[in-house]
Short mmCIF file of C-alpha atoms and ligand atoms in Angstrom, two decimals:
data_model
loop_
_atom_site.label_atom_id
_atom_site.label_comp_id
_atom_site.label_asym_id
_atom_site.label_seq_id
_atom_site.Cartn_x
_atom_site.Cartn_y
_atom_site.Cartn_z
CA UNK F 29 38.31 76.24 31.70
CA UNK F 30 39.98 74.00 34.20
CA UNK F 31 37.72 71.68 36.07
CA UNK F 32 37.89 72.18 39.82
CA UNK F 33 39.82 69.33 41.40
CA UNK F 34 37.50 67.22 43.40
CA UNK F 35 38.77 66.25 46.75
CA UNK F 36 38.68 62.49 47.08
CA UNK F 37 35.98 61.38 49.42
CA UNK F 38 37.51 59.39 52.22
CA UNK F 39 35.84 56.04 52.41
CA UNK F 40 36.05 54.05 55.52
CA UNK F 41 37.56 50.72 54.68
CA UNK F 42 35.95 48.06 56.70
CA UNK F 43 37.78 44.82 57.09
CA UNK F 44 35.96 42.04 55.29
CA UNK F 45 34.71 39.30 57.40
CA UNK F 46 36.42 36.12 56.34
CA UNK F 47 35.10 32.94 57.62
CA UNK F 48 37.30 30.64 55.63
CA UNK F 49 38.73 27.52 57.22
CA UNK F 50 42.38 27.77 58.21
CA UNK F 51 44.46 26.46 55.33
CA UNK F 52 47.07 23.91 56.14
CA UNK F 53 50.52 24.51 54.53
CA UNK F 54 50.97 22.65 51.27
CA UNK F 55 54.14 20.61 50.66
CA UNK F 56 55.33 23.19 48.12
CA UNK F 57 54.92 26.09 50.53
CA UNK F 58 56.78 24.37 53.33
CA UNK F 59 59.61 23.54 50.92
CA UNK F 60 59.69 27.25 49.99
CA UNK F 61 59.92 28.26 53.62
CA UNK F 62 62.77 25.79 54.15
CA UNK F 63 64.53 27.10 51.06
CA UNK F 64 64.61 30.65 52.37
CA UNK F 65 66.19 29.39 55.61
CA UNK F 66 68.85 27.09 54.21
CA UNK F 67 72.51 28.01 54.42
CA UNK F 68 74.96 27.56 51.60
CA UNK F 69 78.10 25.54 51.31
CA UNK F 70 81.04 25.59 48.91
CA UNK F 71 80.91 23.72 45.63
CA UNK F 72 82.95 20.53 45.66
CA UNK F 73 86.65 21.18 45.21
CA UNK F 74 86.36 24.92 45.95
CA UNK F 75 87.86 26.70 48.95
CA UNK F 76 87.97 30.06 50.69
CA UNK F 77 91.08 31.92 51.79
CA UNK F 78 90.35 33.29 55.25
CA UNK F 79 91.89 36.30 57.00
CA UNK F 80 93.85 34.04 59.37
CA UNK F 81 95.70 32.63 56.33
CA UNK F 82 96.28 36.00 54.76
CA UNK F 83 99.81 36.56 56.01
CA UNK F 84 100.99 33.47 54.11
CA UNK F 85 99.30 34.62 50.91
CA UNK F 86 100.67 38.11 51.33
CA UNK F 87 104.17 36.72 51.84
CA UNK F 88 103.82 34.57 48.70
CA UNK F 89 102.58 37.52 46.67
CA UNK F 90 105.36 39.79 47.92
CA UNK F 91 107.99 37.16 47.15
CA UNK F 92 106.70 36.69 43.60
CA UNK F 93 106.30 40.42 42.97
CA UNK F 94 109.76 41.27 44.31
CA UNK F 95 111.37 38.50 42.26
CA UNK F 96 109.49 39.61 39.13
CA UNK F 97 110.68 43.14 39.61
CA UNK F 98 114.30 42.14 40.36
CA UNK F 99 114.54 39.73 37.41
CA UNK F 100 112.55 42.13 35.19
CA UNK F 101 109.39 40.23 34.36
CA UNK F 102 106.40 42.38 33.33
CA UNK F 103 103.02 41.57 34.90
CA UNK F 104 100.37 40.26 32.52
CA UNK F 105 96.75 39.53 33.39
CA UNK F 106 94.70 37.50 30.98
CA UNK F 107 91.00 36.62 31.34
CA UNK F 108 89.76 33.58 33.21
CA UNK F 109 87.50 32.70 30.28
CA UNK F 110 89.02 31.89 26.88
CA UNK F 111 88.04 30.11 23.69
CA UNK F 112 88.09 26.39 24.51
CA UNK F 113 90.12 25.45 21.46
CA UNK F 114 93.01 27.61 22.71
CA UNK F 115 93.72 25.06 25.43
CA UNK F 116 92.87 22.02 23.31
CA UNK F 117 95.44 23.17 20.72
CA UNK F 118 98.13 24.18 23.20
CA UNK F 119 97.84 21.57 25.91
CA UNK F 120 96.88 18.73 23.56
CA UNK F 121 94.26 16.01 23.27
CA UNK F 122 95.16 12.88 25.20
CA UNK F 123 96.29 14.89 28.25
CA UNK F 124 94.29 14.66 31.48
CA UNK F 125 93.84 18.42 31.54
CA UNK F 126 92.08 18.50 28.16
CA UNK F 127 90.34 15.12 28.19
CA UNK F 128 89.01 15.09 31.73
CA UNK F 129 89.51 18.33 33.60
CA UNK F 130 88.51 21.36 31.55
CA UNK F 131 85.67 23.53 32.83
CA UNK F 132 84.10 23.61 29.41
CA UNK F 133 80.73 25.04 28.54
CA UNK F 134 78.68 26.63 25.82
CA UNK F 135 78.34 30.38 26.06
CA UNK F 136 75.00 32.06 25.38
CA UNK F 137 75.90 32.49 21.70
CA UNK F 138 76.69 28.79 21.36
CA UNK F 139 80.49 29.20 21.29
CA UNK F 140 82.61 26.77 23.32
CA UNK F 141 84.45 28.51 26.12
CA UNK F 142 86.66 27.29 28.92
CA UNK F 143 87.75 28.52 32.36
CA UNK F 144 91.52 28.44 31.99
CA UNK F 145 93.09 25.22 33.31
CA UNK F 146 96.60 26.73 33.00
CA UNK F 147 97.99 29.98 31.69
CA UNK F 148 100.85 29.35 29.26
CA UNK F 149 98.42 28.97 26.34
CA UNK F 150 96.89 32.36 27.13
CA UNK F 151 100.33 33.99 27.43
CA UNK F 152 101.24 32.63 24.01
CA UNK F 153 97.92 33.91 22.64
CA UNK F 154 98.72 37.37 24.01
CA UNK F 155 102.33 37.27 22.72
CA UNK F 156 101.03 36.62 19.20
CA UNK F 157 97.98 38.92 19.42
CA UNK F 158 99.98 41.98 20.49
CA UNK F 159 102.92 41.29 18.14
CA UNK F 160 105.30 41.08 21.09
CA UNK F 161 108.03 39.70 18.79
CA UNK F 162 108.53 43.33 17.72
CA UNK F 163 109.73 44.20 21.22
CA UNK F 164 113.34 43.47 22.26
CA UNK F 165 113.60 39.72 22.91
CA UNK F 166 113.22 37.86 25.12
CA UNK F 167 109.88 39.09 26.44
CA UNK F 168 109.62 38.17 30.12
CA UNK F 169 106.15 38.00 31.67
CA UNK F 170 104.67 36.93 34.98
CA UNK F 171 101.10 36.35 36.19
CA UNK F 172 99.16 35.46 39.33
CA UNK F 173 95.64 34.10 39.11
CA UNK F 174 93.02 31.39 39.46
CA UNK F 175 93.03 28.24 37.33
CA UNK F 176 90.21 25.72 37.06
CA UNK F 177 90.42 21.95 36.65
CA UNK F 178 87.57 19.54 37.20
CA UNK F 179 89.91 17.25 39.06
CA UNK F 180 89.01 14.69 41.73
CA UNK F 181 89.29 16.79 44.88
CA UNK F 182 91.76 15.52 47.48
CA UNK F 183 94.34 16.97 49.85
CA UNK F 184 96.08 19.85 48.08
CA UNK F 185 93.99 19.36 44.94
CA UNK F 186 91.16 21.77 44.21
CA UNK F 187 88.94 22.64 41.29
CA UNK F 188 89.81 26.30 41.56
CA UNK F 189 93.39 26.99 42.56
CA UNK F 190 95.93 29.77 42.25
CA UNK F 191 99.12 29.76 40.26
CA UNK F 192 101.95 32.23 39.93
CA UNK F 193 103.87 31.81 36.69
CA UNK F 194 106.85 33.27 34.86
CA UNK F 195 107.44 32.92 31.11
CA UNK F 196 110.39 33.93 28.92
CA UNK F 197 109.56 34.11 25.21
CA UNK F 198 112.11 34.63 22.45
CA UNK F 199 115.31 32.98 23.72
CA UNK F 200 116.99 29.65 22.96
CA UNK F 201 119.64 30.32 25.55
CA UNK F 202 120.00 27.76 28.37
CA UNK F 203 120.52 30.83 30.59
CA UNK F 204 116.79 31.54 30.16
CA UNK F 205 115.88 28.08 31.52
CA UNK F 206 118.34 28.51 34.38
CA UNK F 207 117.09 32.00 35.24
CA UNK F 208 113.52 30.67 35.54
CA UNK F 209 114.61 27.78 37.73
CA UNK F 210 116.51 30.25 39.89
CA UNK F 211 113.37 32.42 40.26
CA UNK F 212 111.32 29.37 41.28
CA UNK F 213 114.01 28.33 43.77
CA UNK F 214 114.33 31.86 45.16
CA UNK F 215 110.57 32.05 45.69
CA UNK F 216 110.78 29.24 48.26
CA UNK F 217 114.05 30.57 49.68
CA UNK F 218 112.31 33.89 50.37
CA UNK F 219 109.57 32.04 52.23
CA UNK F 220 112.03 29.88 54.14
CA UNK F 221 110.97 26.53 52.62
CA UNK F 222 113.77 24.18 51.55
CA UNK F 223 113.14 22.69 48.09
CA UNK F 224 114.94 20.65 45.44
CA UNK F 225 114.56 20.98 41.70
CA UNK F 226 113.97 17.80 39.72
CA UNK F 227 115.12 18.23 36.15
CA UNK F 228 115.10 16.26 32.90
CA UNK F 229 115.17 16.84 29.16
CA UNK F 230 112.50 15.71 26.71
CA UNK F 231 114.72 16.60 23.73
CA UNK F 232 113.26 17.46 20.34
CA UNK F 233 109.99 15.96 19.03
CA UNK F 234 112.00 13.66 16.72
CA UNK F 235 114.13 12.37 19.58
CA UNK F 236 111.01 11.90 21.64
CA UNK F 237 109.26 9.88 18.91
CA UNK F 238 112.20 7.49 18.77
CA UNK F 239 112.33 7.23 22.54
CA UNK F 240 108.57 6.71 22.82
CA UNK F 241 108.65 3.75 20.45
CA UNK F 242 111.49 2.20 22.49
CA UNK F 243 109.50 2.82 25.67
CA UNK F 244 106.34 1.27 24.22
CA UNK F 245 108.25 -1.82 23.07
CA UNK F 246 109.72 -2.24 26.52
CA UNK F 247 106.40 -1.72 28.36
CA UNK F 248 104.54 -4.04 25.97
CA UNK F 249 106.92 -6.81 26.94
CA UNK F 250 105.96 -6.19 30.62
CA UNK F 251 102.24 -5.62 30.03
CA UNK F 252 101.07 -8.35 32.41
CA UNK F 253 102.81 -6.63 35.37
CA UNK F 254 101.16 -3.24 34.79
CA UNK F 255 98.30 -1.54 36.62
CA UNK F 256 95.08 -0.85 34.68
CA UNK F 257 95.95 2.86 34.28
CA UNK F 258 99.31 2.01 32.75
CA UNK F 259 97.68 -0.38 30.28
CA UNK F 260 95.63 2.64 29.11
CA UNK F 261 98.66 4.95 29.11
CA UNK F 262 100.52 2.46 26.91
CA UNK F 263 97.97 3.18 24.18
CA UNK F 264 97.03 6.80 24.88
CA UNK F 265 100.03 8.64 26.32
CA UNK F 266 103.10 6.37 26.76
CA UNK F 267 105.33 9.05 28.34
CA UNK F 268 102.94 9.19 31.28
CA UNK F 269 103.88 5.58 32.06
CA UNK F 270 106.89 7.11 33.78
CA UNK F 271 104.58 9.12 36.03
CA UNK F 272 102.87 6.07 37.53
CA UNK F 273 102.91 5.96 41.33
CA UNK F 274 101.33 2.48 41.67
CA UNK F 275 103.48 0.09 43.70
CA UNK F 276 103.15 -2.77 41.19
CA UNK F 277 104.62 -0.68 38.34
CA UNK F 278 107.70 0.62 40.16
CA UNK F 279 109.99 -2.29 39.24
CA UNK F 280 109.09 -2.01 35.55
CA UNK F 281 109.58 1.76 35.70
CA UNK F 282 113.01 1.49 37.32
CA UNK F 283 114.26 -0.70 34.49
CA UNK F 284 112.67 1.39 31.71
CA UNK F 285 114.85 2.95 28.98
CA UNK F 286 115.95 6.49 29.89
CA UNK F 287 115.30 9.39 27.53
CA UNK F 288 118.77 10.85 28.13
CA UNK F 289 120.20 7.95 26.08
CA UNK F 290 118.06 9.00 23.13
CA UNK F 291 119.02 12.65 23.05
CA UNK F 292 121.21 14.05 20.26
CA UNK F 293 124.34 16.16 20.83
CA UNK F 294 122.49 19.48 20.80
CA UNK F 295 119.82 18.42 23.28
CA UNK F 296 122.46 16.96 25.59
CA UNK F 297 124.53 20.11 25.36
CA UNK F 298 121.48 22.28 26.18
CA UNK F 299 120.77 20.25 29.30
CA UNK F 300 124.43 20.29 30.37
CA UNK F 301 124.58 24.07 30.05
CA UNK F 302 121.43 24.53 32.13
CA UNK F 303 122.96 22.32 34.82
CA UNK F 304 126.22 24.27 34.72
CA UNK F 305 124.28 27.48 35.35
CA UNK F 306 122.46 25.85 38.26
CA UNK F 307 125.79 24.73 39.72
CA UNK F 308 127.10 28.27 39.38
CA UNK F 309 124.15 29.77 41.30
CA UNK F 310 124.12 26.88 43.80
CA UNK F 311 120.58 25.71 43.16
CA UNK F 312 120.20 22.12 44.39
CA UNK F 313 118.87 19.82 41.68
CA UNK F 314 118.38 16.18 40.94
CA UNK F 315 118.39 14.64 37.45
CA UNK F 316 115.17 12.64 37.28
CA UNK F 317 114.83 10.55 34.16
CA UNK F 318 111.17 9.72 34.86
CA UNK F 319 110.12 13.38 34.90
CA UNK F 320 107.95 13.99 31.82
CA UNK F 321 105.29 16.59 32.88
CA UNK F 322 101.67 16.17 31.91
CA UNK F 323 101.28 18.56 29.01
CA UNK F 324 102.11 18.06 25.35
CA UNK F 325 103.93 21.23 24.55
CA UNK F 326 107.26 20.68 26.28
CA UNK F 327 110.62 20.29 24.47
CA UNK F 328 114.11 20.03 26.02
CA UNK F 329 114.20 21.14 29.67
CA UNK F 330 111.41 20.10 32.03
CA UNK F 331 111.56 20.62 35.77
CA UNK F 332 109.51 20.35 38.94
CA UNK F 333 110.00 21.73 42.42
CA UNK F 334 109.62 19.41 45.43
CA UNK F 335 109.71 20.32 49.10
CA UNK F 336 112.67 18.86 51.00
CA UNK F 337 110.32 18.02 53.84
CA UNK F 338 109.59 14.29 54.25
CA UNK F 339 106.02 14.82 55.42
CA UNK F 340 104.88 17.52 53.03
CA UNK F 341 101.21 18.45 53.11
CA UNK F 342 99.20 17.63 49.99
CA UNK F 343 100.98 14.29 49.55
CA UNK F 344 104.71 13.73 49.78
CA UNK F 345 104.81 12.95 46.09
CA UNK F 346 103.21 16.20 44.96
CA UNK F 347 105.24 18.83 43.18
CA UNK F 348 104.81 22.41 44.30
CA UNK F 349 105.18 23.56 40.72
CA UNK F 350 106.82 22.85 37.44
CA UNK F 351 107.57 23.99 33.95
CA UNK F 352 109.97 23.76 31.07
CA UNK F 353 110.77 24.74 27.51
CA UNK F 354 108.12 24.94 24.81
CA UNK F 355 110.08 25.95 21.71
CA UNK F 356 107.42 24.98 19.18
CA UNK F 357 104.26 26.21 20.84
CA UNK F 358 104.23 29.82 19.59
CA UNK F 359 104.53 28.64 16.00
CA UNK F 360 101.92 25.93 16.51
CA UNK F 361 99.56 28.59 17.83
CA UNK F 362 99.95 30.65 14.66
CA UNK F 363 102.91 32.86 15.60
CA UNK F 364 106.48 33.11 14.30
CA UNK F 365 108.95 30.44 15.41
CA UNK F 366 109.76 31.59 18.96
CA UNK F 367 111.69 29.54 21.50
CA UNK F 368 110.24 29.93 24.97
CA UNK F 369 110.17 28.52 28.48
CA UNK F 370 108.24 29.04 31.69
CA UNK F 371 106.88 27.57 34.89
CA UNK F 372 103.95 27.79 37.28
CA UNK F 373 103.80 27.27 41.04
CA UNK F 374 100.68 26.02 42.78
CA UNK F 375 99.99 28.38 45.65
CA UNK F 376 97.48 26.34 47.66
CA UNK F 377 99.96 23.49 47.78
CA UNK F 378 102.80 25.88 48.59
CA UNK F 379 100.70 27.42 51.36
CA UNK F 380 99.92 24.05 52.98
CA UNK F 381 103.49 22.78 52.81
CA UNK F 382 104.94 26.07 54.04
CA UNK F 383 102.49 26.36 56.95
CA UNK F 384 103.13 22.77 58.01
CA UNK F 385 106.90 23.17 57.70
CA UNK F 386 106.96 26.39 59.73
CA UNK F 387 104.71 24.93 62.42
CA UNK F 388 106.82 21.79 62.72
CA UNK F 389 109.91 23.96 63.17
CA UNK F 390 108.33 26.36 65.64
CA UNK F 391 108.42 29.21 63.15
CA UNK F 392 105.79 31.46 61.62
CA UNK F 393 105.36 34.22 59.07
CA UNK F 394 105.45 37.34 61.26
CA UNK F 395 102.01 38.83 61.83
CA UNK F 396 101.62 42.46 60.86
CA UNK F 397 101.88 44.59 63.97
CA UNK F 398 100.73 48.19 64.43
CA UNK F 399 103.32 50.80 65.42
CA UNK F 400 101.03 52.30 68.06
CA UNK F 401 97.56 51.64 69.46
CA UNK F 402 94.84 54.30 69.70
CA UNK F 403 92.44 54.00 72.64
CA UNK F 404 89.35 56.17 73.08
CA UNK F 405 86.93 56.81 75.91
CA UNK F 406 83.40 57.80 75.03
CA UNK F 407 81.41 58.91 72.01
CA UNK F 408 83.05 62.33 71.46
CA UNK F 409 86.53 60.91 71.92
CA UNK F 410 85.73 58.22 69.36
CA UNK F 411 84.85 60.87 66.76
CA UNK F 412 88.08 62.77 67.32
CA UNK F 413 90.06 59.52 67.32
CA UNK F 414 88.56 58.44 64.01
CA UNK F 415 89.49 61.80 62.52
CA UNK F 416 93.08 61.55 63.82
CA UNK F 417 93.48 57.95 62.64
CA UNK F 418 92.32 59.00 59.20
CA UNK F 419 94.73 61.97 59.22
CA UNK F 420 97.59 59.63 60.14
CA UNK F 421 96.77 57.27 57.24
CA UNK F 422 99.25 58.97 54.92
CA UNK F 423 102.01 59.13 57.54
CA UNK F 424 103.09 55.53 56.83
CA UNK F 425 102.49 54.63 60.48
CA UNK F 426 100.34 51.58 61.25
CA UNK F 427 97.73 52.38 63.87
CA UNK F 428 95.93 49.69 65.84
CA UNK F 429 92.48 50.44 67.27
CA UNK F 430 89.16 48.89 68.19
CA UNK F 431 86.15 51.19 68.23
CA UNK F 432 83.88 48.53 69.56
CA UNK F 433 85.54 48.26 72.94
CA UNK F 434 84.81 51.04 75.41
CA UNK F 435 86.81 50.28 78.52
CA UNK F 436 90.38 51.54 78.74
CA UNK F 437 91.46 48.30 80.43
CA UNK F 438 90.30 46.16 77.48
CA UNK F 439 91.90 48.50 75.00
CA UNK F 440 95.21 48.49 76.88
CA UNK F 441 95.09 44.68 76.92
CA UNK F 442 94.64 44.66 73.17
CA UNK F 443 97.57 47.05 72.80
CA UNK F 444 99.63 44.77 75.00
CA UNK F 445 98.81 41.83 72.73
CA UNK F 446 100.25 43.76 69.79
CA UNK F 447 103.33 44.59 71.87
CA UNK F 448 103.23 48.23 70.75
CA UNK F 449 105.68 50.57 72.49
CA UNK F 450 103.13 53.42 72.78
CA UNK F 451 99.39 53.79 73.28
CA UNK F 452 97.57 56.99 72.38
CA UNK F 453 94.61 57.86 74.62
CA UNK F 454 91.82 60.36 74.10
CA UNK F 455 89.13 60.99 76.77
CA UNK F 456 86.72 63.89 77.36
CA UNK F 457 89.42 66.24 78.68
CA UNK F 458 91.67 65.64 75.66
CA UNK F 459 88.73 66.30 73.34
CA UNK F 460 88.23 69.71 75.00
CA UNK F 461 91.96 70.57 75.05
CA UNK F 462 92.73 69.23 71.55
CA UNK F 463 95.40 67.01 73.04
CA UNK F 464 96.36 63.32 73.10
CA UNK F 465 98.00 61.29 75.84
CA UNK F 466 101.00 59.25 74.70
CA UNK F 467 101.62 56.41 77.11
CA UNK F 468 104.94 54.61 77.10
CA UNK F 469 103.95 50.97 77.58
CA UNK F 470 107.22 49.93 79.15
CA UNK F 471 107.68 52.68 81.74
CA UNK F 472 104.00 53.64 82.08
CA UNK F 473 104.99 57.32 81.75
CA UNK F 474 102.35 59.46 80.09
CA UNK F 475 102.89 62.62 78.11
CA UNK F 476 100.30 65.09 76.81
CA UNK F 477 100.77 66.47 73.30
CA UNK F 478 98.88 68.81 71.04
CA UNK F 479 96.83 66.87 68.44
CA UNK F 480 98.43 68.92 65.66
CA UNK F 481 101.90 67.78 66.70
CA UNK F 482 100.95 64.12 67.05
CA UNK F 483 102.40 62.84 63.76
CA UNK F 484 105.76 64.58 64.23
CA UNK F 485 105.98 63.43 67.85
CA UNK F 486 105.15 59.84 67.00
CA UNK F 487 107.63 59.64 64.15
CA UNK F 488 110.32 61.04 66.43
CA UNK F 489 109.55 58.55 69.19
CA UNK F 490 109.41 55.62 66.78
CA UNK F 491 112.60 56.70 64.99
CA UNK F 492 110.76 57.09 61.68
CA UNK F 493 111.83 60.63 60.79
P1 AMP P 510 101.00 21.61 36.52
O1 AMP P 510 101.47 22.57 35.48
O2 AMP P 510 99.76 20.89 36.19
O3 AMP P 510 102.09 20.68 36.97
O4 AMP P 510 100.67 22.52 37.78
C1 AMP P 510 101.65 23.25 38.45
C2 AMP P 510 101.33 23.29 39.90
O5 AMP P 510 100.01 23.78 40.10
C3 AMP P 510 101.30 21.91 40.58
O6 AMP P 510 102.58 21.52 40.95
C4 AMP P 510 100.42 22.17 41.76
O7 AMP P 510 101.12 22.80 42.81
C5 AMP P 510 99.42 23.17 41.20
N1 AMP P 510 98.17 22.46 40.84
C6 AMP P 510 97.88 21.80 39.70
N2 AMP P 510 96.64 21.28 39.74
C7 AMP P 510 96.14 21.63 40.94
C8 AMP P 510 94.89 21.41 41.61
N3 AMP P 510 93.90 20.74 41.05
N4 AMP P 510 94.73 21.93 42.86
C9 AMP P 510 95.71 22.63 43.46
N5 AMP P 510 96.89 22.88 42.88
C10 AMP P 510 97.11 22.38 41.65
#
């Protein structure tokens, strides 16, 4: 038999009398209270992209996407995190990227992982992993994403930055190099930024070895004139001697042997053909014998893109992007011998230079403007307006509105700021009649239309039928 459920007896809870002395806050507690109040800042070298900058980023993305589609590059997205040795193998020990800048850490299982400092190594990994050599060659890929380098932050130099890159794998043809350079050039043409391509050839590894020994001999004889960095480079990475920007090394650099004199017939012919293509498509370039690029994997063509603006943001000496041929990398990474080339553009740097250039020339990237503005008066009108705006979403029309302003005057001022030709108005009467007022902003003439006919009417008025 079930026991009858006893009703709980309600006990009156009397507050206990506490006569304890008032406790003063301990140091720990006050630190805790402070902690909960503190605001947060960015990590060093990191940055946000704010809505006011969005139109530039959108323009850059559109330019890269349109070019990729026109020149038939397929989009590839690889992870931010990869096995650390992927980059050590591809980029090479002795380079700044590998020795000093990799975001390297141990994962929870003890494996060494790395936030990608560049993306060519990952593209090559993917090319091999998915057996892309079975597809018709060349395979043309493009990407857009964040890279990470624990660099010393300065103007235009961040620890997380964005690159867009294009890679062509499976072609020896100088036309492949030229096509990539044309894409890079077109990217800045689309944005309205004048640029020049700096180009050089690093030849084959054998040619480079011979050249390097000549370069080292020459620099050794001038050792006492060199900056401390160059004394290091002489031992660690002699080609980077040609990259030195220090004033005291410029004279020595100007007189240094030039790699072009150490190239064999084939390497010279490859470079000449690339230049002939560039002449044919009218891409401005400059042969720069000191251009060597920072990474190990390059062979033959190397190039960088510089703004033609004297006072470019991020340092006048900074390249917006660069790339070149890497004919041996796929094989070195475990794949079949596959000639390849590619480049990457730094988008933060491009953004700064572009913004500065446009501002200096009284230009801007056009802001996105709505086709019409929707004003509402009162709670009920707001509901109907929201419904109509949502219905118009698929019409392809851009509707401006601000639900947080109630007065018609303010809303008309906003509409004026957008320079829209028409404003739609809904008040109490229109809610009852299922109508909308269409106001012509130039003439001030108002017209009442049925809500159901709004889309057709608008398209007709805006010439979007
Ligand atoms: P790289 O392949 O290292 O020459 O990089 C290509 C482009 O990426 C450079 O020309 C820069 O525009 C950009 N870039 C490289 N490192 C950084 C960085 N730390 N911060 C911002 N942009 C960078």
